[in-house]
PDB file of C-alpha atoms in Angstrom:
ATOM      1  CA  VAL A1384       0.001  -0.002   0.000  1.00  0.00           C
ATOM      2  CA  LEU A1385       2.369   2.616  -1.317  1.00  0.00           C
ATOM      3  CA  PRO A1386       1.535   6.314  -1.572  1.00  0.00           C
ATOM      4  CA  SER A1387       0.420   7.083  -5.143  1.00  0.00           C
ATOM      5  CA  ASP A1388       3.408   9.327  -5.895  1.00  0.00           C
ATOM      6  CA  GLU A1389       6.031   6.656  -5.015  1.00  0.00           C
ATOM      7  CA  ASN A1390       7.606   3.932  -7.142  1.00  0.00           C
ATOM      8  CA  GLY A1391       7.294   0.462  -5.616  1.00  0.00           C
ATOM      9  CA  GLU A1392      10.494  -0.616  -7.383  1.00  0.00           C
ATOM     10  CA  ASP A1393      12.585   1.858  -5.337  1.00  0.00           C
ATOM     11  CA  ALA A1394      14.221   0.511  -2.176  1.00  0.00           C
ATOM     12  CA  GLY A1395      12.681   2.121   0.866  1.00  0.00           C
ATOM     13  CA  TYR A1396      10.483   1.889   3.904  1.00  0.00           C
ATOM     14  CA  LEU A1397       6.806   2.437   4.508  1.00  0.00           C
ATOM     15  CA  VAL A1398       6.658   4.339   7.811  1.00  0.00           C
ATOM     16  CA  GLU A1399       3.515   4.661   9.909  1.00  0.00           C
ATOM     17  CA  TYR A1400       3.408   7.509  12.439  1.00  0.00           C
ATOM     18  CA  LEU A1401       1.123   6.805  15.377  1.00  0.00           C
ATOM     19  CA  ASP A1402       1.850   9.969  17.338  1.00  0.00           C
ATOM     20  CA  GLY A1403      -1.107  12.091  16.373  1.00  0.00           C
ATOM     21  CA  GLY A1404      -0.893  12.490  12.619  1.00  0.00           C
ATOM     22  CA  LYS A1405      -4.209  12.072  10.816  1.00  0.00           C
ATOM     23  CA  ALA A1406      -4.565   8.747   8.978  1.00  0.00           C
ATOM     24  CA  ASN A1407      -4.074   9.188   5.232  1.00  0.00           C
ATOM     25  CA  HIS A1408      -4.936   5.647   4.110  1.00  0.00           C
ATOM     26  CA  PRO A1409      -7.943   3.476   5.076  1.00  0.00           C
ATOM     27  CA  ASP A1410      -5.773   0.434   5.881  1.00  0.00           C
ATOM     28  CA  PHE A1411      -3.715   2.272   8.522  1.00  0.00           C
ATOM     29  CA  VAL A1412      -4.498   3.924  11.853  1.00  0.00           C
ATOM     30  CA  GLY A1413      -1.723   6.542  11.624  1.00  0.00           C
ATOM     31  CA  TYR A1414      -0.191   8.752   8.986  1.00  0.00           C
ATOM     32  CA  ILE A1415       1.896   6.771   6.465  1.00  0.00           C
ATOM     33  CA  SER A1416       4.757   7.947   4.335  1.00  0.00           C
ATOM     34  CA  TRP A1417       7.320   6.348   2.051  1.00  0.00           C
ATOM     35  CA  SER A1418      10.956   6.954   2.866  1.00  0.00           C
ATOM     36  CA  PRO A1419      13.685   6.109   0.353  1.00  0.00           C
ATOM     37  CA  ALA A1420      16.167   3.645   1.866  1.00  0.00           C
ATOM     38  CA  ASP A1421      19.156   6.018   1.911  1.00  0.00           C
ATOM     39  CA  VAL A1422      17.161   8.818   3.565  1.00  0.00           C
ATOM     40  CA  PHE A1423      15.625   6.464   6.141  1.00  0.00           C
ATOM     41  CA  GLU A1424      18.932   4.808   7.042  1.00  0.00           C
ATOM     42  CA  LYS A1425      20.595   8.195   7.638  1.00  0.00           C
ATOM     43  CA  ALA A1426      17.745   9.398   9.866  1.00  0.00           C
ATOM     44  CA  TYR A1427      16.965   6.245  11.879  1.00  0.00           C
ATOM     45  CA  ARG A1428      19.024   3.599  13.630  1.00  0.00           C
ATOM     46  CA  LYS A1429      18.286   0.479  15.641  1.00  0.00           C
ATOM     47  CA  THR A1430      18.227   0.797  19.411  1.00  0.00           C
ATOM     48  CA  ASN A1431      17.183  -1.337  22.363  1.00  0.00           C
ATOM     49  CA  GLY A1432      15.107   1.449  23.841  1.00  0.00           C
ATOM     50  CA  LEU A1433      15.167   5.171  24.451  1.00  0.00           C
ATOM     51  CA  THR A1434      18.223   7.368  24.746  1.00  0.00           C
ATOM     52  CA  PHE A1435      18.798   9.258  27.996  1.00  0.00           C
ATOM     53  CA  GLY A1436      17.546  12.454  26.361  1.00  0.00           C
ATOM     54  CA  LEU A1437      14.268  10.813  25.359  1.00  0.00           C
ATOM     55  CA  ALA A1438      13.941   9.327  28.853  1.00  0.00           C
ATOM     56  CA  ILE A1439      14.288  12.830  30.326  1.00  0.00           C
ATOM     57  CA  GLU A1440      11.639  14.125  27.930  1.00  0.00           C
ATOM     58  CA  ALA A1441       9.319  11.311  29.056  1.00  0.00           C
ATOM     59  CA  LEU A1442       9.962  12.253  32.704  1.00  0.00           C
ATOM     60  CA  LYS A1443       9.039  15.854  31.933  1.00  0.00           C
ATOM     61  CA  LEU A1444       5.769  14.611  30.455  1.00  0.00           C
ATOM     62  CA  GLY A1445       4.949  12.849  33.754  1.00  0.00           C
ATOM     63  CA  LYS A1446       5.998   9.338  32.711  1.00  0.00           C
ATOM     64  CA  ASN A1447       8.005   6.904  34.841  1.00  0.00           C
ATOM     65  CA  VAL A1448      11.182   5.546  33.248  1.00  0.00           C
ATOM     66  CA  SER A1449      13.587   2.710  33.963  1.00  0.00           C
ATOM     67  CA  ARG A1450      16.556   1.007  32.348  1.00  0.00           C
ATOM     68  CA  ALA A1451      16.417  -2.539  31.015  1.00  0.00           C
ATOM     69  CA  GLY A1452      20.019  -2.928  32.205  1.00  0.00           C
ATOM     70  CA  TRP A1453      19.294  -2.199  35.868  1.00  0.00           C
ATOM     71  CA  ASN A1454      19.696  -5.297  38.009  1.00  0.00           C
ATOM     72  CA  GLY A1455      16.899  -4.454  40.423  1.00  0.00           C
ATOM     73  CA  LYS A1456      13.474  -4.971  38.927  1.00  0.00           C
ATOM     74  CA  GLY A1457      10.691  -2.769  40.229  1.00  0.00           C
ATOM     75  CA  MET A1458      12.942   0.310  40.115  1.00  0.00           C
ATOM     76  CA  TRP A1459      11.977   3.418  38.212  1.00  0.00           C
ATOM     77  CA  LEU A1460      12.437   7.173  38.079  1.00  0.00           C
ATOM     78  CA  PHE A1461       9.882   9.953  38.253  1.00  0.00           C
ATOM     79  CA  ILE A1462       9.831  13.702  38.805  1.00  0.00           C
ATOM     80  CA  ILE A1463       8.554  15.253  42.002  1.00  0.00           C
ATOM     81  CA  GLN A1464       7.437  18.775  41.273  1.00  0.00           C
ATOM     82  CA  GLY A1465       8.928  20.761  44.125  1.00  0.00           C
ATOM     83  CA  SER A1466       6.620  23.730  44.194  1.00  0.00           C
ATOM     84  CA  ASN A1467       3.503  21.593  43.950  1.00  0.00           C
ATOM     85  CA  ASP A1468       4.340  18.432  45.884  1.00  0.00           C
ATOM     86  CA  ILE A1469       7.184  18.835  48.386  1.00  0.00           C
ATOM     87  CA  ALA A1470       6.304  22.347  49.498  1.00  0.00           C
ATOM     88  CA  LYS A1471       2.771  21.452  50.497  1.00  0.00           C
ATOM     89  CA  LEU A1472       3.875  18.264  52.274  1.00  0.00           C
ATOM     90  CA  ASN A1473       6.220  20.382  54.398  1.00  0.00           C
ATOM     91  CA  GLY A1474       3.730  23.161  55.110  1.00  0.00           C
ATOM     92  CA  TYR A1475       5.265  25.550  52.615  1.00  0.00           C
ATOM     93  CA  GLY A1476       4.003  26.861  49.342  1.00  0.00           C
ATOM     94  CA  PHE A1477       1.366  29.248  50.575  1.00  0.00           C
ATOM     95  CA  GLY A1478       3.492  32.431  50.806  1.00  0.00           C
ATOM     96  CA  GLU A1479       2.806  32.789  54.501  1.00  0.00           C
ATOM     97  CA  MET A1480       6.374  32.489  55.805  1.00  0.00           C
ATOM     98  CA  LEU A1481       8.971  35.225  55.621  1.00  0.00           C
ATOM     99  CA  ASN A1482      11.797  34.049  53.329  1.00  0.00           C
ATOM    100  CA  GLU A1483       9.838  30.923  52.455  1.00  0.00           C
ATOM    101  CA  PRO A1484      12.091  28.537  50.478  1.00  0.00           C
ATOM    102  CA  THR A1485      11.426  27.655  46.888  1.00  0.00           C
ATOM    103  CA  PHE A1486      11.392  23.954  46.097  1.00  0.00           C
ATOM    104  CA  ARG A1487      12.675  22.851  42.704  1.00  0.00           C
ATOM    105  CA  ASP A1488      11.639  19.841  40.668  1.00  0.00           C
ATOM    106  CA  ALA A1489      13.801  16.776  41.266  1.00  0.00           C
ATOM    107  CA  ILE A1490      14.185  13.278  39.857  1.00  0.00           C
ATOM    108  CA  PHE A1491      13.561  10.504  42.371  1.00  0.00           C
ATOM    109  CA  MET A1492      13.979   6.744  42.189  1.00  0.00           C
ATOM    110  CA  LYS A1493      11.519   4.203  43.527  1.00  0.00           C
ATOM    111  CA  THR A1494      13.840   1.458  44.773  1.00  0.00           C
ATOM    112  CA  VAL A1495      13.383  -2.311  44.865  1.00  0.00           C
ATOM    113  CA  ASP A1496      12.727  -2.135  48.626  1.00  0.00           C
ATOM    114  CA  ASN A1497       9.955   0.446  48.054  1.00  0.00           C
ATOM    115  CA  GLN A1498      11.831   3.556  49.135  1.00  0.00           C
ATOM    116  CA  LEU A1499      12.026   6.911  47.392  1.00  0.00           C
ATOM    117  CA  VAL A1500      15.480   8.453  47.038  1.00  0.00           C
ATOM    118  CA  PRO A1501      16.861  11.434  45.094  1.00  0.00           C
ATOM    119  CA  TRP A1502      18.587  10.211  41.947  1.00  0.00           C
ATOM    120  CA  THR A1503      21.587  11.354  39.939  1.00  0.00           C
ATOM    121  CA  ALA A1504      22.602   9.823  36.610  1.00  0.00           C
ATOM    122  CA  SER A1505      25.864   7.931  36.221  1.00  0.00           C
ATOM    123  CA  GLN A1506      27.961   8.058  33.036  1.00  0.00           C
ATOM    124  CA  SER A1507      26.535   4.639  32.123  1.00  0.00           C
ATOM    125  CA  ASP A1508      22.973   5.941  32.543  1.00  0.00           C
ATOM    126  CA  VAL A1509      23.638   9.008  30.390  1.00  0.00           C
ATOM    127  CA  LEU A1510      25.137   6.973  27.536  1.00  0.00           C
ATOM    128  CA  ALA A1511      22.700   4.050  27.739  1.00  0.00           C
ATOM    129  CA  GLU A1512      20.073   3.403  25.076  1.00  0.00           C
ATOM    130  CA  ASP A1513      18.008   0.891  27.008  1.00  0.00           C
ATOM    131  CA  TRP A1514      15.666   3.346  28.735  1.00  0.00           C
ATOM    132  CA  LEU A1515      11.997   2.305  28.855  1.00  0.00           C
ATOM    133  CA  ILE A1516       8.748   3.987  29.822  1.00  0.00           C
ATOM    134  CA  VAL A1517       7.208   2.165  32.786  1.00  0.00           C
ATOM    135  CA  GLU A1518       3.422   1.968  32.785  1.00  0.00           C
TER     136      GLU A1518
END
């Protein structure tokens, strides 16, 4: 099911985008487009999951993320929004105290033993491409 303006004899890839584009063919749910092989292979590459940058973007969207390579299962990261969550838990955030502190967003880890701890990325985490969104 090739777009009408493409030659089926050309090497390439039929790509279906499921991220909000309007369907343009009755046999597909998402928007489809034909990508010549050389263009596609320059723009895309195989990976085992998300890059660190994409994992951070997912965190910013409110998703939980984890690495496939982490030994402990049941571990994931999430963002606690400082001004909205931490401040109110500690009685702050209402502007009633003189010099009231400002709480910043922070990444936390839910550990295997069900604890929440602040998290900082290691070099391995930053360079890894096995990040996953945890539902």
